[in-house]
Coordinates of C-alpha atoms in Angstrom, one line a residue:
M1 CA 2.6 36.5 -28.5
H2 CA 2.4 35.0 -25.0
V3 CA -0.8 33.7 -23.4
N4 CA -2.0 35.1 -20.1
F5 CA -2.5 32.7 -17.2
S6 CA -4.3 32.9 -13.9
E7 CA -2.4 32.4 -10.6
N8 CA -5.3 30.2 -9.6
L9 CA -4.0 27.7 -12.1
L10 CA -0.9 27.2 -9.9
L11 CA -3.1 26.7 -6.9
D12 CA -5.2 24.2 -8.8
I13 CA -2.0 22.3 -9.8
E14 CA -0.8 22.3 -6.2
A15 CA -4.1 20.8 -5.1
E16 CA -3.6 17.8 -7.4
T17 CA -2.5 14.7 -5.4
D18 CA -1.0 12.7 -8.3
L19 CA 2.6 13.9 -9.0
N20 CA 2.6 13.1 -12.7
T21 CA -0.7 14.9 -13.2
R22 CA 0.8 18.0 -11.5
L23 CA 3.9 17.9 -13.6
T24 CA 1.8 17.4 -16.8
R25 CA -0.3 20.4 -15.9
L26 CA 2.8 22.5 -15.2
L27 CA 4.2 21.5 -18.6
A28 CA 0.9 22.5 -20.3
L29 CA 0.9 25.8 -18.4
I30 CA 4.3 26.9 -19.5
R31 CA 3.8 25.9 -23.1
K32 CA 0.6 27.8 -23.4
H33 CA 1.9 30.8 -21.6
L34 CA 4.9 31.0 -23.8
D35 CA 2.9 30.1 -26.9
M36 CA 5.3 27.4 -27.9
D37 CA 4.8 24.3 -30.1
V38 CA 6.4 21.8 -27.8
A39 CA 7.3 21.6 -24.1
F40 CA 8.9 18.6 -22.4
I41 CA 10.6 17.4 -19.3
S42 CA 13.6 15.3 -20.0
E43 CA 15.6 12.9 -17.8
F44 CA 19.3 12.1 -18.2
K45 CA 19.7 8.3 -17.8
D46 CA 22.2 5.8 -19.2
S47 CA 23.8 8.3 -21.5
K48 CA 20.4 9.2 -23.0
R49 CA 18.1 12.2 -22.9
I50 CA 14.7 10.7 -22.5
F51 CA 11.4 12.5 -22.9
K52 CA 9.6 11.8 -19.6
L53 CA 6.6 14.2 -20.1
V54 CA 5.5 16.0 -23.2
D55 CA 2.9 18.6 -24.1
T56 CA 2.5 19.7 -27.8
K57 CA 0.3 22.0 -29.8
R58 CA 0.0 19.4 -32.5
P59 CA 0.6 15.6 -32.6
N60 CA 4.4 15.0 -32.7
E61 CA 5.6 11.5 -33.5
I62 CA 9.2 12.3 -32.6
V63 CA 8.8 14.1 -29.3
K64 CA 6.9 11.4 -27.5
V65 CA 7.1 10.1 -23.9
G66 CA 9.8 7.4 -23.9
N67 CA 11.6 8.5 -27.0
F68 CA 15.3 9.4 -26.5
D69 CA 18.5 10.5 -28.1
P70 CA 22.2 10.1 -27.2
I71 CA 22.7 12.7 -24.5
N72 CA 25.8 14.2 -26.0
E73 CA 23.8 15.1 -29.2
T74 CA 21.2 17.1 -27.4
Y75 CA 20.6 20.7 -26.5
C76 CA 19.7 19.5 -23.0
N77 CA 23.2 18.2 -22.3
K78 CA 24.9 21.4 -23.5
L79 CA 22.4 23.4 -21.5
A80 CA 23.2 21.5 -18.3
N81 CA 26.9 21.9 -19.0
N82 CA 26.6 25.7 -19.5
E83 CA 27.6 25.4 -23.1
L84 CA 24.3 26.8 -24.4
D85 CA 22.3 29.9 -23.7
N86 CA 18.9 29.4 -21.9
I87 CA 17.2 31.4 -24.7
I88 CA 17.9 31.1 -28.4
P89 CA 15.3 33.1 -30.4
D90 CA 16.7 32.0 -33.7
I91 CA 18.4 28.6 -33.9
S92 CA 19.8 29.3 -37.4
K93 CA 21.9 32.2 -36.0
N94 CA 23.4 30.2 -33.2
S95 CA 26.8 28.7 -34.0
I96 CA 26.3 25.6 -31.9
T97 CA 22.7 24.7 -32.5
R98 CA 22.3 25.4 -36.2
D99 CA 24.6 22.5 -37.2
M100 CA 23.4 19.9 -34.6
P101 CA 21.5 17.0 -36.2
V102 CA 18.9 17.1 -33.5
T103 CA 17.9 20.6 -34.7
K104 CA 16.7 19.2 -38.0
K105 CA 15.3 16.0 -36.4
L106 CA 13.0 17.9 -34.0
N107 CA 12.5 20.9 -36.3
I108 CA 13.6 23.4 -33.8
G109 CA 13.4 27.1 -34.7
A110 CA 13.5 28.8 -31.3
Y111 CA 14.4 27.4 -27.9
I112 CA 14.2 28.1 -24.2
G113 CA 15.2 25.7 -21.4
V114 CA 16.6 25.3 -17.9
P115 CA 18.2 22.4 -16.1
I116 CA 16.2 20.5 -13.4
T117 CA 18.4 20.3 -10.4
L118 CA 17.5 18.0 -7.5
S119 CA 17.9 18.8 -3.8
N120 CA 21.1 16.8 -3.6
G121 CA 22.6 18.9 -6.4
D122 CA 22.3 16.3 -9.2
I123 CA 21.0 17.3 -12.6
Y124 CA 17.8 15.3 -13.3
G125 CA 17.3 16.6 -16.8
T126 CA 15.8 19.7 -18.3
F127 CA 12.5 21.7 -18.6
C128 CA 12.4 22.9 -22.2
C129 CA 10.2 24.5 -24.8
Y130 CA 10.6 25.2 -28.5
N131 CA 8.9 26.6 -31.5
E132 CA 9.3 25.3 -35.1
Q133 CA 9.8 28.9 -36.2
K134 CA 12.1 31.6 -34.8
D135 CA 10.6 33.6 -32.0
D136 CA 12.1 37.0 -31.3
T137 CA 9.7 37.7 -28.5
L138 CA 11.4 35.3 -26.1
N139 CA 13.0 37.4 -23.3
K140 CA 14.4 37.3 -19.8
R141 CA 10.9 37.6 -18.2
D142 CA 10.0 34.4 -20.0
L143 CA 13.1 32.8 -18.6
A144 CA 12.3 33.9 -15.1
F145 CA 8.8 32.4 -15.4
L146 CA 10.3 29.2 -16.8
N147 CA 12.7 29.0 -13.9
L148 CA 9.8 29.4 -11.5
I149 CA 7.9 26.6 -13.0
S150 CA 11.0 24.5 -13.3
D151 CA 11.7 25.0 -9.6
L152 CA 8.2 23.7 -8.8
A153 CA 8.8 20.7 -11.1
S154 CA 12.1 20.0 -9.5
Q155 CA 10.4 19.8 -6.1
L156 CA 7.8 17.5 -7.4
I157 CA 10.3 15.3 -9.2
D158 CA 12.4 15.2 -6.0
T159 CA 9.4 14.1 -4.0
Q160 CA 8.6 11.5 -6.6
I161 CA 12.1 10.1 -6.6
Q162 CA 12.2 9.9 -2.8
D163 CA 8.8 8.2 -2.8
N164 CA 10.0 5.7 -5.4
E165 CA 13.1 5.0 -3.4
A166 CA 11.1 4.6 -0.2
K167 CA 8.8 2.2 -2.0
Q168 CA 11.7 0.2 -3.4
L169 CA 13.1 -0.1 0.1
I170 CA 9.8 -1.3 1.5
K171 CA 9.5 -3.9 -1.3
S172 CA 13.1 -5.0 -0.7
N173 CA 12.4 -5.4 3.0
V174 CA 9.3 -7.5 2.4
L175 CA 11.2 -9.7 -0.1
N176 CA 13.9 -10.1 2.5
I177 CA 11.3 -11.3 5.0
I178 CA 10.0 -13.8 2.5
N179 CA 13.3 -15.0 1.3
T180 CA 14.7 -15.5 4.8
N181 CA 11.5 -16.7 6.4
N182 CA 11.9 -14.0 9.0
I183 CA 8.5 -14.4 10.5
E184 CA 8.0 -15.6 14.1
I185 CA 4.6 -17.1 15.1
Y186 CA 3.2 -16.2 18.5
Y187 CA 0.2 -17.8 20.1
Q188 CA -2.4 -16.2 22.3
P189 CA -4.4 -18.6 24.5
I190 CA -8.1 -18.9 24.2
Y191 CA -9.9 -20.2 27.3
S192 CA -13.1 -22.1 27.5
L193 CA -15.5 -20.7 30.1
N194 CA -17.1 -24.1 30.3
T195 CA -13.9 -26.0 31.3
N196 CA -11.8 -23.1 32.4
K197 CA -8.9 -24.6 30.4
V198 CA -7.1 -23.5 27.3
S199 CA -9.1 -24.8 24.3
G200 CA -7.2 -23.1 21.5
Y201 CA -4.7 -20.5 20.4
E202 CA -4.8 -17.7 17.9
S203 CA -1.6 -17.7 15.8
L204 CA -0.2 -14.2 15.2
S205 CA 2.7 -13.2 13.0
R206 CA 5.5 -11.1 14.5
F207 CA 8.3 -9.3 12.6
F208 CA 11.3 -8.6 14.8
V209 CA 13.3 -6.4 12.4
E210 CA 14.4 -2.8 12.5
P211 CA 12.7 -0.4 12.2
Y212 CA 9.9 -2.2 14.0
R213 CA 6.5 -2.1 12.4
T214 CA 3.2 -3.8 13.4
P215 CA 2.2 -6.9 11.5
N216 CA -0.7 -5.3 9.7
I217 CA 1.7 -2.7 8.2
W218 CA 3.9 -5.5 6.9
F219 CA 0.9 -7.4 5.3
D220 CA -0.5 -4.1 3.9
E221 CA 2.8 -3.2 2.3
A222 CA 3.3 -6.7 0.9
A223 CA -0.1 -6.5 -0.7
Q224 CA 0.8 -3.1 -2.4
F225 CA 3.6 -4.9 -4.3
G226 CA 1.7 -8.0 -5.1
L227 CA 3.5 -10.0 -2.4
G228 CA 0.5 -10.3 0.0
E229 CA -0.2 -13.9 -0.9
A230 CA 3.5 -15.0 -0.6
L231 CA 3.8 -13.4 2.8
E232 CA 0.6 -14.7 4.2
M233 CA 1.2 -18.3 2.9
L234 CA 4.7 -18.1 4.5
A235 CA 3.1 -17.3 7.8
I236 CA 0.4 -20.0 7.4
N237 CA 3.1 -22.6 6.5
N238 CA 5.0 -21.7 9.6
V239 CA 1.9 -22.2 11.7
L240 CA 1.2 -25.6 10.1
G241 CA 4.8 -26.7 10.7
N242 CA 4.2 -26.2 14.5
M243 CA 0.8 -28.0 14.6
S244 CA 2.3 -31.3 15.8
H245 CA 3.5 -29.7 19.0
F246 CA 0.0 -29.0 20.3
N247 CA -2.3 -31.5 22.1
K248 CA -5.0 -32.9 19.9
E249 CA -7.7 -31.4 22.0
V250 CA -6.3 -27.9 21.4
Y251 CA -7.1 -26.1 18.1
V252 CA -5.1 -23.3 16.4
S253 CA -6.8 -20.4 14.5
I254 CA -5.1 -18.9 11.5
N255 CA -5.9 -15.4 10.2
T256 CA -6.3 -15.3 6.4
S257 CA -7.6 -13.0 3.7
P258 CA -10.7 -14.0 1.6
E259 CA -8.7 -13.4 -1.6
H260 CA -6.2 -16.1 -0.7
I261 CA -9.0 -18.5 0.0
L262 CA -10.6 -17.7 -3.3
S263 CA -7.2 -18.0 -5.2
G264 CA -6.7 -21.5 -3.8
A265 CA -3.5 -20.6 -2.0
V266 CA -4.9 -21.6 1.4
A267 CA -6.2 -24.9 0.0
N268 CA -2.7 -25.6 -1.5
A269 CA -1.1 -24.8 1.9
L270 CA -3.4 -27.3 3.6
A271 CA -3.3 -29.9 0.8
A272 CA -1.1 -32.4 2.7
I273 CA -3.3 -32.3 5.9
S274 CA -6.2 -34.7 5.7
D275 CA -7.7 -34.0 9.1
C276 CA -8.1 -30.2 9.7
S277 CA -10.5 -30.5 12.6
N278 CA -8.1 -28.6 14.9
I279 CA -7.7 -25.7 12.5
V280 CA -9.9 -22.6 12.4
L281 CA -9.6 -20.0 9.6
E282 CA -10.3 -16.5 10.8
V283 CA -11.6 -13.9 8.4
T284 CA -11.8 -10.3 9.7
E285 CA -14.9 -8.3 9.3
H286 CA -12.8 -5.7 7.6
S287 CA -12.0 -8.0 4.7
P288 CA -14.2 -7.3 1.7
I289 CA -15.9 -10.2 -0.1
A290 CA -17.3 -9.4 -3.5
N291 CA -19.0 -12.7 -4.2
Y292 CA -20.1 -14.9 -1.4
N293 CA -21.1 -17.8 -3.6
E294 CA -17.6 -18.0 -4.9
M295 CA -16.3 -17.9 -1.4
L296 CA -18.6 -20.7 -0.2
T297 CA -17.4 -22.8 -3.2
A298 CA -13.8 -22.2 -2.3
L299 CA -14.4 -23.1 1.4
A300 CA -16.4 -26.3 0.7
P301 CA -13.4 -28.6 0.2
L302 CA -11.7 -27.2 3.3
R303 CA -14.8 -27.7 5.4
K304 CA -14.9 -31.3 4.2
K305 CA -11.5 -31.7 5.8
G306 CA -12.9 -30.4 9.1
I307 CA -11.8 -26.8 9.0
R308 CA -14.0 -24.3 10.9
L309 CA -14.6 -20.7 10.0
A310 CA -14.5 -17.8 12.4
I311 CA -15.6 -14.2 11.7
D312 CA -13.2 -11.8 13.6
D313 CA -13.9 -8.3 14.9
V314 CA -17.7 -8.7 15.1
G315 CA -19.2 -5.6 16.5
A316 CA -16.6 -3.3 15.0
G317 CA -18.7 -2.6 11.8
Y318 CA -21.6 -3.7 9.7
S319 CA -19.8 -6.1 7.3
S320 CA -19.4 -8.8 9.9
F321 CA -23.1 -9.5 10.0
Q322 CA -23.2 -10.2 6.3
H323 CA -20.1 -12.3 6.6
I324 CA -21.8 -14.3 9.4
L325 CA -25.1 -14.8 7.4
E326 CA -23.5 -15.5 4.0
L327 CA -20.5 -17.7 5.0
Q328 CA -22.3 -19.9 7.6
A329 CA -19.7 -19.2 10.2
D330 CA -18.9 -21.6 13.0
I331 CA -17.4 -19.1 15.4
I332 CA -18.2 -15.4 16.1
K333 CA -15.4 -13.4 17.7
L334 CA -16.7 -10.3 19.6
D335 CA -14.3 -7.3 19.0
I336 CA -12.5 -5.6 21.8
S337 CA -14.5 -2.4 21.1
L338 CA -17.6 -4.3 22.3
T339 CA -16.1 -6.4 25.1
R340 CA -14.0 -3.7 26.8
N341 CA -15.8 -2.4 30.0
I342 CA -18.8 -4.5 29.0
N343 CA -19.5 -5.0 32.7
S344 CA -20.1 -1.3 33.2
D345 CA -21.5 -0.2 29.8
R346 CA -25.1 -1.3 29.4
R347 CA -25.3 -0.5 25.7
K348 CA -22.4 -2.9 25.0
Y349 CA -23.9 -5.5 27.3
L350 CA -27.3 -5.4 25.4
L351 CA -25.6 -5.5 22.0
A352 CA -23.5 -8.5 23.1
K353 CA -26.5 -10.2 24.6
A354 CA -28.4 -9.9 21.2
L355 CA -25.3 -11.2 19.3
C356 CA -24.9 -14.1 21.7
G357 CA -28.6 -15.0 21.4
F358 CA -28.4 -14.8 17.6
A359 CA -25.2 -17.0 17.7
K360 CA -26.8 -19.7 19.8
D361 CA -29.8 -19.8 17.6
I362 CA -27.8 -20.4 14.4
G363 CA -25.4 -22.8 16.2
C364 CA -22.3 -20.6 16.4
N365 CA -19.8 -20.5 19.2
I366 CA -18.9 -17.1 20.7
I367 CA -15.4 -16.0 21.5
A368 CA -14.9 -12.6 23.3
E369 CA -11.6 -10.9 22.5
G370 CA -9.6 -8.2 24.3
I371 CA -10.5 -9.3 27.9
E372 CA -8.5 -7.3 30.4
T373 CA -10.4 -7.7 33.7
L374 CA -12.1 -10.4 35.8
E375 CA -15.3 -8.3 35.9
E376 CA -15.5 -8.5 32.1
I377 CA -15.1 -12.3 32.3
N378 CA -17.9 -12.6 34.9
T379 CA -20.2 -10.5 32.8
L380 CA -19.4 -12.7 29.7
R381 CA -20.2 -15.8 31.7
K382 CA -23.7 -14.4 32.3
L383 CA -24.1 -14.0 28.6
S384 CA -23.1 -17.7 28.1
V385 CA -20.1 -16.7 26.0
D386 CA -18.2 -19.9 25.1
K387 CA -14.6 -18.7 25.1
V388 CA -12.4 -15.7 26.0
Q389 CA -9.0 -14.3 25.1
G390 CA -7.1 -11.2 26.0
Y391 CA -4.1 -9.8 27.9
Y392 CA -5.8 -10.6 31.3
L393 CA -5.7 -14.3 30.3
G394 CA -2.4 -14.4 28.4
R395 CA -0.5 -12.3 25.9
P396 CA 0.7 -13.7 22.6
Q397 CA 3.6 -16.1 23.4
A398 CA 6.5 -17.8 21.5
L399 CA 5.8 -21.5 20.7
C400 CA 7.9 -22.8 23.6
D401 CA 6.0 -20.7 26.1
A402 CA 2.6 -21.5 24.7
L403 CA 3.3 -25.2 25.0
V404 CA 4.3 -24.9 28.6
H405 CA 1.0 -23.2 29.4
Q406 CA -1.4 -25.2 27.2
K407 CA -2.7 -27.1 30.2
S408 CA -3.1 -24.0 32.3
V409 CA -6.4 -23.4 34.1
L410 CA -8.4 -20.2 34.2
S411 CA -8.3 -18.9 37.8

């Protein structure tokens, strides 16, 4: 007797975002609809038939995810090779299956199954159900329904395989960057509005590989595979290796993640440098910090060596204000969303004015980012902003170009 099902179940399954959850629900749907004891999705791999997903009416110690049999001893293999019918109501009456050792091992009485074929034509495995007793009610309509569900499963598995391949390619590309040190460091000048000269540079990672992707994507992808620290430390070490080329009066800022400060990775990278007074660590307002006390403890030995701390992207969100208060920042960097057109937007002007007043009262320097016009600079001068950076003043440059312009004057 077959169990009725609602078409809404299929819609619910389609709404699931996790592929394994969708496949598992499809498996449960077909088993319950056909009123079978066991349903499974198998994969053919390394001459084995492996149970990838399983749904059973009762606990089954043999048919469990990860268990396998030699592929040439299974119904699945014979089904894929067209040596076995899709429906066998009574295993004991089938000349092929009745004498197969797997029949007794799995206690199969009735069977229905179809191959899972991928979009490239390869056989992935099978979508199968069986009862421990014979089942004369199995019919072509059941097979049509199983084929429908199997087609849906095939599409999901195909998507999963393609996603896994894409992820492996991403991981391989990140590892290749790390293993070959294929990061170039560019430097964007930061001008002092008091001296009108270059007072520092923000170091920025660049990845000139095909297909081109922005640095934030590279670092995000590295983090997904547990390679975030390795990639970031590689970039930091490249910056530190160039420090001797800059004049002593010029500082270099380094973008870093709070988690790598907390782990001690940043301290290890700076271990050989006793005087870090010309180094600024930039922490973005977007970086979450769960425990500020732990962060302050991790920063303490770095501050003793002269390192200053900057909070980046201030004005882009609310987290920056807590960062400033809790971390006792030395520098506040106003985000481009606040500084762009500040000369003509009174609301931005008033917010920047309040931030600048707050910064001065707590002893912080102010750097305005994203400057693109002279009018913005003149407005920022009125607000007593200390330093400015942006495309109007200079784009990120390779080391050799940055060194040529480190004595340039703001016109």
